Short mmCIF file of C-alpha atoms in Angstrom, two decimals:
data_model
loop_
_atom_site.label_atom_id
_atom_site.label_comp_id
_atom_site.label_asym_id
_atom_site.label_seq_id
_atom_site.Cartn_x
_atom_site.Cartn_y
_atom_site.Cartn_z
CA UNK A 228 -0.19 -0.12 0.07
CA UNK A 229 0.96 3.58 -1.22
CA UNK A 230 2.31 5.82 1.51
CA UNK A 231 -0.05 9.07 1.70
CA UNK A 232 2.31 11.63 0.99
CA UNK A 233 2.63 14.69 3.91
CA UNK A 234 0.14 17.30 3.39
CA UNK A 235 1.77 20.37 2.21
CA UNK A 236 1.19 23.86 4.38
CA UNK A 237 0.05 26.46 2.56
CA UNK A 238 1.70 29.31 2.31
CA UNK A 239 0.04 32.59 4.08
CA UNK A 240 -0.56 35.75 1.71
CA UNK A 241 2.53 38.55 1.66
CA UNK A 242 1.66 41.34 3.85
CA UNK A 243 -0.37 38.85 6.08
CA UNK A 244 2.00 38.60 8.58
CA UNK A 245 3.44 35.08 9.92
CA UNK A 246 2.98 32.66 13.11
CA UNK A 247 5.52 30.23 14.16
CA UNK A 248 6.28 28.33 16.97
CA UNK A 249 9.70 29.27 19.24
CA UNK A 250 11.69 26.62 20.67
CA UNK A 251 11.80 25.38 24.52
CA UNK A 252 9.35 24.88 27.12
CA UNK A 253 6.80 28.30 27.48
CA UNK A 254 3.24 29.24 28.37
CA UNK A 255 2.59 31.00 25.08
CA UNK A 256 5.06 29.11 22.46
CA UNK A 257 3.27 30.93 19.26
CA UNK A 258 4.48 33.90 17.72
CA UNK A 259 2.60 36.14 15.31
CA UNK A 260 4.68 38.88 13.69
CA UNK A 261 3.45 41.23 10.93
CA UNK A 262 5.41 44.21 8.59
CA UNK A 263 8.26 43.09 10.92
CA UNK A 264 6.69 43.50 14.60
CA UNK A 265 5.32 41.22 16.94
CA UNK A 266 1.85 41.25 17.40
CA UNK A 267 1.81 39.22 20.58
CA UNK A 268 2.47 35.93 22.04
CA UNK A 269 -0.40 32.77 22.47
CA UNK A 270 -0.85 29.61 23.73
CA UNK A 271 -1.87 28.10 20.26
CA UNK A 272 -1.38 28.38 16.74
CA UNK A 273 -5.03 29.28 16.08
CA UNK A 274 -4.98 32.09 18.75
CA UNK A 275 -1.96 33.32 16.83
CA UNK A 276 -3.67 33.18 13.65
CA UNK A 277 -6.74 34.62 14.64
CA UNK A 278 -5.16 37.70 15.77
CA UNK A 279 -3.25 38.52 12.74
CA UNK A 280 -6.83 37.89 10.89
CA UNK A 281 -7.91 41.15 12.98
CA UNK A 282 -4.94 43.29 11.28
CA UNK A 283 -5.76 42.10 7.51
CA UNK A 284 -5.63 45.83 5.67
CA UNK A 285 -4.31 47.18 8.74
CA UNK A 286 -0.58 48.57 8.25
CA UNK A 287 1.86 47.64 11.82
CA UNK A 288 4.60 49.83 13.24
CA UNK A 289 6.52 50.16 16.44
CA UNK A 290 3.51 52.07 17.69
CA UNK A 291 1.78 49.33 17.67
CA UNK A 292 3.56 47.83 20.84
CA UNK A 293 4.15 51.41 22.76
CA UNK A 294 3.29 51.69 26.13
CA UNK A 295 1.34 53.85 27.90
CA UNK A 296 4.02 55.93 28.86
CA UNK A 297 5.02 56.23 24.75
CA UNK A 298 1.19 57.14 23.84
CA UNK A 299 1.27 60.04 26.39
CA UNK A 300 4.47 61.33 25.22
CA UNK A 301 3.44 61.19 21.62
CA UNK A 302 0.29 62.53 22.41
CA UNK A 303 1.57 65.34 24.89
CA UNK A 304 3.80 66.48 22.35
CA UNK A 305 0.80 67.40 20.07
CA UNK A 306 -1.42 68.56 22.90
CA UNK A 307 0.66 70.76 24.92
CA UNK A 308 1.10 73.01 21.93
CA UNK A 309 -2.71 74.57 22.18
CA UNK A 310 -3.09 74.66 25.88
CA UNK A 311 -1.92 76.38 28.63
CA UNK A 312 0.80 76.18 31.73
CA UNK A 313 -1.94 74.80 34.09
CA UNK A 314 -3.19 72.36 31.49
CA UNK A 315 0.05 70.75 31.02
CA UNK A 316 0.30 70.65 34.51
CA UNK A 317 -2.88 69.41 35.25
CA UNK A 318 -2.18 66.86 32.45
CA UNK A 319 1.33 65.56 34.25
CA UNK A 320 -0.76 65.30 37.84
CA UNK A 321 -2.80 63.05 36.39
CA UNK A 322 -0.06 61.39 34.31
CA UNK A 323 1.97 60.38 37.09
CA UNK A 324 -1.33 58.81 39.22
CA UNK A 325 -1.18 56.39 36.58
CA UNK A 326 1.91 55.09 37.01
CA UNK A 327 1.24 51.61 37.67
CA UNK A 328 0.32 51.47 33.92
CA UNK A 329 3.24 53.33 32.57
CA UNK A 330 5.26 50.17 31.39
CA UNK A 331 2.50 48.00 30.15
CA UNK A 332 1.47 47.96 26.04
CA UNK A 333 -1.16 50.85 25.60
CA UNK A 334 -3.20 48.38 23.05
CA UNK A 335 -3.09 45.31 25.53
CA UNK A 336 -5.01 47.87 28.83
CA UNK A 337 -8.69 47.23 29.20
CA UNK A 338 -11.41 49.29 30.96
CA UNK A 339 -11.15 47.23 34.04
CA UNK A 340 -7.42 48.69 34.25
CA UNK A 341 -8.27 52.08 34.38
CA UNK A 342 -11.10 51.56 36.30
CA UNK A 343 -9.03 49.81 39.24
CA UNK A 344 -6.41 52.70 39.07
CA UNK A 345 -8.97 55.51 39.04
CA UNK A 346 -11.10 53.46 42.38
CA UNK A 347 -7.79 54.25 44.11
CA UNK A 348 -8.23 57.89 44.32
CA UNK A 349 -11.76 57.69 45.03
CA UNK A 350 -10.90 59.73 48.10
CA UNK A 351 -10.59 62.82 46.13
CA UNK A 352 -12.44 65.16 44.66
CA UNK A 353 -14.71 64.96 41.67
CA UNK A 354 -13.27 67.33 39.25
CA UNK A 355 -9.81 65.64 39.77
CA UNK A 356 -10.91 62.33 38.78
CA UNK A 357 -13.32 63.15 36.06
CA UNK A 358 -9.63 65.25 34.40
CA UNK A 359 -7.83 62.11 34.88
CA UNK A 360 -10.09 60.10 33.21
CA UNK A 361 -10.41 63.10 30.35
CA UNK A 362 -6.26 62.06 30.04
CA UNK A 363 -7.47 58.58 29.39
CA UNK A 364 -9.86 59.29 27.03
CA UNK A 365 -7.55 61.72 25.04
CA UNK A 366 -4.60 58.80 24.73
CA UNK A 367 -7.33 56.39 23.66
CA UNK A 368 -8.41 58.76 20.97
CA UNK A 369 -4.87 59.84 19.99
CA UNK A 370 -4.01 55.88 19.88
CA UNK A 371 -6.97 54.61 17.68
CA UNK A 372 -6.11 57.72 15.17
CA UNK A 373 -2.28 56.12 15.39
CA UNK A 374 -3.70 52.86 14.76
CA UNK A 375 -2.29 51.38 17.94
CA UNK A 376 -5.11 50.39 19.22
CA UNK A 377 -9.18 50.29 18.07
CA UNK A 378 -11.08 50.80 20.96
CA UNK A 379 -11.48 54.04 23.67
CA UNK A 380 -12.04 51.76 26.51
CA UNK A 381 -11.68 54.77 28.62
CA UNK A 382 -15.36 56.05 27.50
CA UNK A 383 -16.29 52.68 29.88
CA UNK A 384 -14.68 53.87 32.89
CA UNK A 385 -16.57 55.60 36.03
CA UNK A 386 -15.55 58.56 37.93
CA UNK A 387 -16.50 58.43 41.79
CA UNK A 388 -14.50 60.51 44.37
CA UNK A 389 -16.16 63.31 46.73
CA UNK A 390 -18.29 65.81 45.24
CA UNK A 391 -16.64 68.76 44.65
CA UNK A 392 -16.98 71.97 47.14
CA UNK A 393 -19.41 74.55 45.39
CA UNK A 394 -17.36 77.55 44.96
CA UNK A 395 -18.49 80.77 46.71
CA UNK A 396 -18.86 83.93 45.41
CA UNK A 397 -18.62 87.54 46.87
CA UNK A 398 -21.84 89.53 48.09
CA UNK A 399 -23.08 92.57 47.54
CA UNK A 400 -21.96 93.68 50.58
CA UNK A 401 -18.50 92.43 50.34
CA UNK A 402 -18.28 94.19 46.76
CA UNK A 403 -19.48 97.08 48.38
CA UNK A 404 -17.11 97.30 51.13
CA UNK A 405 -14.17 96.81 48.28
CA UNK A 406 -15.61 99.63 46.12
CA UNK A 407 -15.46 101.92 49.40
CA UNK A 408 -12.26 100.86 50.31
CA UNK A 409 -11.18 102.34 47.22
CA UNK A 410 -7.27 101.21 47.60
CA UNK A 411 -5.50 99.83 44.57
CA UNK A 412 -5.57 96.39 45.48
CA UNK A 413 -9.51 96.52 45.95
CA UNK A 414 -9.26 98.53 42.40
CA UNK A 415 -7.85 94.98 40.98
CA UNK A 416 -10.09 92.82 42.80
CA UNK A 417 -13.15 94.44 41.52
CA UNK A 418 -11.82 94.55 37.99
CA UNK A 419 -11.74 90.84 38.10
CA UNK A 420 -15.35 90.61 39.36
CA UNK A 421 -16.86 92.99 36.79
CA UNK A 422 -15.25 90.75 34.30
CA UNK A 423 -14.65 87.20 34.79
CA UNK A 424 -11.24 87.07 34.20
CA UNK A 425 -8.36 84.66 35.71
CA UNK A 426 -6.54 86.74 37.65
CA UNK A 427 -3.06 85.82 35.56
CA UNK A 428 -4.96 86.90 32.56
CA UNK A 429 -5.50 90.42 34.12
CA UNK A 430 -2.03 90.55 35.16
CA UNK A 431 -0.41 89.97 31.65
CA UNK A 432 -3.03 91.65 30.15
CA UNK A 433 -1.31 94.36 27.39
CA UNK A 434 -2.18 98.05 27.51
CA UNK A 435 -2.90 98.00 23.35
CA UNK A 436 -5.68 95.41 23.96
CA UNK A 437 -7.53 97.77 26.73
CA UNK A 438 -10.40 99.16 24.64
CA UNK A 439 -12.27 101.39 27.23
CA UNK A 440 -15.63 99.01 27.34
CA UNK A 441 -14.07 95.89 26.97
CA UNK A 442 -10.41 94.08 26.68
CA UNK A 443 -8.39 91.20 24.36
CA UNK A 444 -7.12 88.88 26.10
CA UNK A 445 -7.14 85.38 28.09
CA UNK A 446 -4.81 82.14 28.72
CA UNK A 447 -4.67 78.27 28.94
CA UNK A 448 -7.25 76.95 26.12
CA UNK A 449 -7.79 77.95 22.20
CA UNK A 450 -11.40 79.18 23.24
CA UNK A 451 -9.58 81.10 26.07
CA UNK A 452 -7.04 83.32 24.35
CA UNK A 453 -7.52 86.46 22.41
CA UNK A 454 -10.96 86.43 23.57
CA UNK A 455 -13.51 89.63 23.61
CA UNK A 456 -13.74 90.02 27.55
CA UNK A 457 -16.53 92.84 28.22
CA UNK A 458 -16.17 95.28 31.10
CA UNK A 459 -19.07 95.79 33.44
CA UNK A 460 -19.92 99.41 33.42
CA UNK A 461 -19.38 99.56 37.31
CA UNK A 462 -15.64 98.46 36.74
CA UNK A 463 -14.69 100.80 33.57
CA UNK A 464 -13.12 103.16 35.68
CA UNK A 465 -10.57 100.73 37.69
CA UNK A 466 -10.00 99.77 34.08
CA UNK A 467 -9.18 103.54 32.89
CA UNK A 468 -7.49 104.49 36.46
CA UNK A 469 -4.85 101.75 35.50
CA UNK A 470 -4.42 102.70 32.15
CA UNK A 471 -3.68 106.39 32.63
CA UNK A 472 -0.86 105.55 35.05
CA UNK A 473 0.90 102.02 33.28
CA UNK A 474 4.49 103.19 33.02
CA UNK A 475 5.10 100.07 30.89
CA UNK A 476 3.18 97.71 28.20
CA UNK A 477 0.99 96.32 30.58
CA UNK A 478 -2.32 97.57 31.72
CA UNK A 479 -1.27 96.89 35.59
CA UNK A 480 2.42 98.20 35.06
CA UNK A 481 2.03 101.36 37.17
CA UNK A 482 0.01 99.13 40.45
CA UNK A 483 2.23 99.99 43.58
CA UNK A 484 1.99 96.34 44.84
CA UNK A 485 2.99 93.15 43.83
CA UNK A 486 3.14 92.06 40.09
CA UNK A 487 3.85 88.76 41.06
CA UNK A 488 0.86 86.69 40.97
CA UNK A 489 1.51 84.62 44.17
CA UNK A 490 3.20 87.64 46.14
CA UNK A 491 -0.19 89.48 45.29
CA UNK A 492 -2.60 87.12 46.79
CA UNK A 493 -0.06 86.77 50.21
CA UNK A 494 0.52 90.24 50.00
CA UNK A 495 -2.13 92.26 48.72
CA UNK A 496 -4.96 89.95 48.33
CA UNK A 497 -5.68 88.21 51.39
CA UNK A 498 -4.80 90.89 53.93
CA UNK A 499 -7.06 93.38 52.43
CA UNK A 500 -10.30 91.11 52.46
CA UNK A 501 -8.77 90.62 56.30
CA UNK A 502 -8.82 94.34 57.26
CA UNK A 503 -12.28 94.90 55.22
CA UNK A 504 -13.68 91.72 57.25
CA UNK A 505 -14.54 90.00 54.26
CA UNK A 506 -14.30 86.21 54.38
CA UNK A 507 -11.34 84.35 52.64
CA UNK A 508 -12.36 83.53 49.35
CA UNK A 509 -9.67 82.77 46.91
CA UNK A 510 -9.26 84.87 43.52
CA UNK A 511 -10.70 82.33 41.35
CA UNK A 512 -14.23 83.11 43.15
CA UNK A 513 -14.11 86.52 41.77
CA UNK A 514 -14.87 84.80 38.42
CA UNK A 515 -17.35 82.40 40.02
CA UNK A 516 -19.13 85.64 40.91
CA UNK A 517 -18.63 87.18 37.54
CA UNK A 518 -20.71 83.79 35.57
CA UNK A 519 -23.29 84.12 38.88
CA UNK A 520 -24.19 87.44 37.81
CA UNK A 521 -24.31 87.01 34.06
CA UNK A 522 -26.46 84.09 34.34
CA UNK A 523 -29.09 85.95 36.74
CA UNK A 524 -29.23 88.94 34.53
CA UNK A 525 -29.77 86.73 31.51
CA UNK A 526 -27.13 86.84 29.47
CA UNK A 527 -27.29 83.94 26.98
CA UNK A 528 -25.33 80.71 27.78
CA UNK A 529 -22.78 80.77 24.54
CA UNK A 530 -22.17 84.31 25.05
CA UNK A 531 -20.97 84.13 28.23
CA UNK A 532 -19.00 80.71 27.25
CA UNK A 533 -17.35 82.89 25.18
CA UNK A 534 -16.80 85.43 27.71
CA UNK A 535 -15.44 82.87 30.20
CA UNK A 536 -13.06 80.88 27.39
CA UNK A 537 -14.60 77.34 28.33
CA UNK A 538 -14.22 75.24 25.45
CA UNK A 539 -17.55 73.33 26.33
CA UNK A 540 -20.68 74.84 28.24
CA UNK A 541 -20.38 72.24 30.28
CA UNK A 542 -17.87 73.71 32.27
CA UNK A 543 -19.51 76.76 32.72
CA UNK A 544 -22.66 75.10 33.85
CA UNK A 545 -21.36 72.56 35.92
CA UNK A 546 -18.19 74.87 37.62
CA UNK A 547 -19.49 78.65 37.67
CA UNK A 548 -23.27 79.09 37.70
CA UNK A 549 -24.33 79.31 41.74
CA UNK A 550 -27.82 79.12 42.63
CA UNK A 551 -28.98 80.82 45.84
CA UNK A 552 -32.06 79.83 48.35
CA UNK A 553 -33.60 83.17 47.06
CA UNK A 554 -33.61 82.41 43.47
CA UNK A 555 -35.20 78.58 43.87
CA UNK A 556 -37.60 79.79 45.77
CA UNK A 557 -38.60 82.76 43.53
CA UNK A 558 -38.11 79.86 40.78
CA UNK A 559 -40.91 77.64 42.39
CA UNK A 560 -43.42 80.75 43.61
CA UNK A 561 -43.37 82.01 40.28
CA UNK A 562 -44.44 78.66 38.78
CA UNK A 563 -46.90 78.16 41.74
CA UNK A 564 -48.70 81.22 41.85
CA UNK A 565 -47.28 83.06 45.33
CA UNK A 566 -45.21 85.85 46.11
CA UNK A 567 -41.90 85.88 48.28
CA UNK A 568 -41.10 88.64 50.27
CA UNK A 569 -37.64 89.05 51.88
CA UNK A 570 -37.06 89.86 55.49
CA UNK A 571 -33.63 91.40 55.90
CA UNK A 572 -31.67 90.77 58.38
CA UNK A 573 -30.71 94.07 60.54
CA UNK A 574 -27.72 92.29 62.24
CA UNK A 575 -25.85 91.17 58.56
CA UNK A 576 -22.61 92.85 59.05
CA UNK A 577 -21.62 89.72 56.97
CA UNK A 578 -24.22 88.14 54.83
CA UNK A 579 -26.24 85.80 56.61
CA UNK A 580 -28.56 83.14 55.96
CA UNK A 581 -31.86 84.55 54.64
CA UNK A 582 -35.25 84.79 55.74
CA UNK A 583 -38.46 84.28 53.90
CA UNK A 584 -42.05 85.09 54.67
CA UNK A 585 -44.12 83.52 52.07
CA UNK A 586 -47.43 85.42 51.12
CA UNK A 587 -50.35 83.95 48.95
CA UNK A 588 -51.19 86.27 46.20
CA UNK A 589 -54.84 88.08 46.76
#
C-alpha cells in the first residue's frame, strides 16, 4: 500500500504576517509577526492566526507595541502646543497617577485596568477624577488615530470621588466694601469681579488690548485665548485708572503693589480681605461671582461661554454657575402663583442666611 504523502502547508499571502512556534518550554509558544513587528505571543497556533486575521489591511509600525508612557509622550507633544501652563500641569499630574500602567502596552489595556487605578483615588474630589478620566479619553482617541488600538476603553470607566465643593461668590455687601475701600488692590479685585478674568489674564494684559468697554485677552485653552471680554459698566473706571497711570506695556504696569501673582495673593489680596472683614475667598471666586451675575442677568449661555473662555458649556454650567436660596424660592413661587417677600436681617454686618416670608397672592 502506497504511503500517503504528507500534506503541504499553505503559504500565507504576502503582507498578512507569519505565525511560528518558538523553541523551548513556554506557556505561550506561538508568535505572530506582521510587517516586521511582533503582534504577540499565544498559547495556540489558532489564537495567533486569529490575532493576525484581525489586522488584515491594517499597516503595523513599532507604535503598535507602544506602552502607556510612550503613548502619553506622543499625545502630549501634540496636545501641549495648544494649551496653557495650567492644563499641562494638570495633565502631568494625572499621568503620574497612572504610574502602575506606564510600562504596559497600551493596546493591551482595558476598561478594568483604567477603572482599578481610578478607584484608588476615590477619596479625592470628583473634579480631579474627571481630569484623570479626560486624560485617558484623549490618549485613547489619539492611539486610535495612530492605529495603536481600535477601541476607546476609557469611555467605559466611571469616576467616583468626593463631591466638589461649590465655589463661593462675593456678596453685594462684600463688593460694596471693596468699592468703598478704594485702594489699588481693591480696584484690581473689582476688575476681576466685573470681567470674570482669571487673575493671570489680568496681570498679563497688554495695555494695547484695553479698549474702554472691553479687553482682548485670555489664556489656558484655544477657546480662552484672544477673546473679547466685556467690562461691566461698574468696573470701567478701574480699568481707566490703571490705563492712565501705566508705566509699561502692561495695563497693570503702574500698580504700586505686588506684580507676581503669588505675591499679590499673599501680600496684597488676602490682607485686604482681612482688613475689610471679608471672608477668605480665593481670587478665583471673583470669576464665579461674574458668572453667577451673568446668569441671573439673562446673558445667553453661549455668550457667557465665550466671555469666560470655556471650550465646552458644561464647564460653565457645572462649575461656574451658582443658584442661591432666594433664586430657587422665586422660581418655585413664580410657577406656583406665590409671592416671596424677603425679610432683611438687620444684623448683617456680613451676609447671613436670608429669612423668607411667603404670602399667597390676593
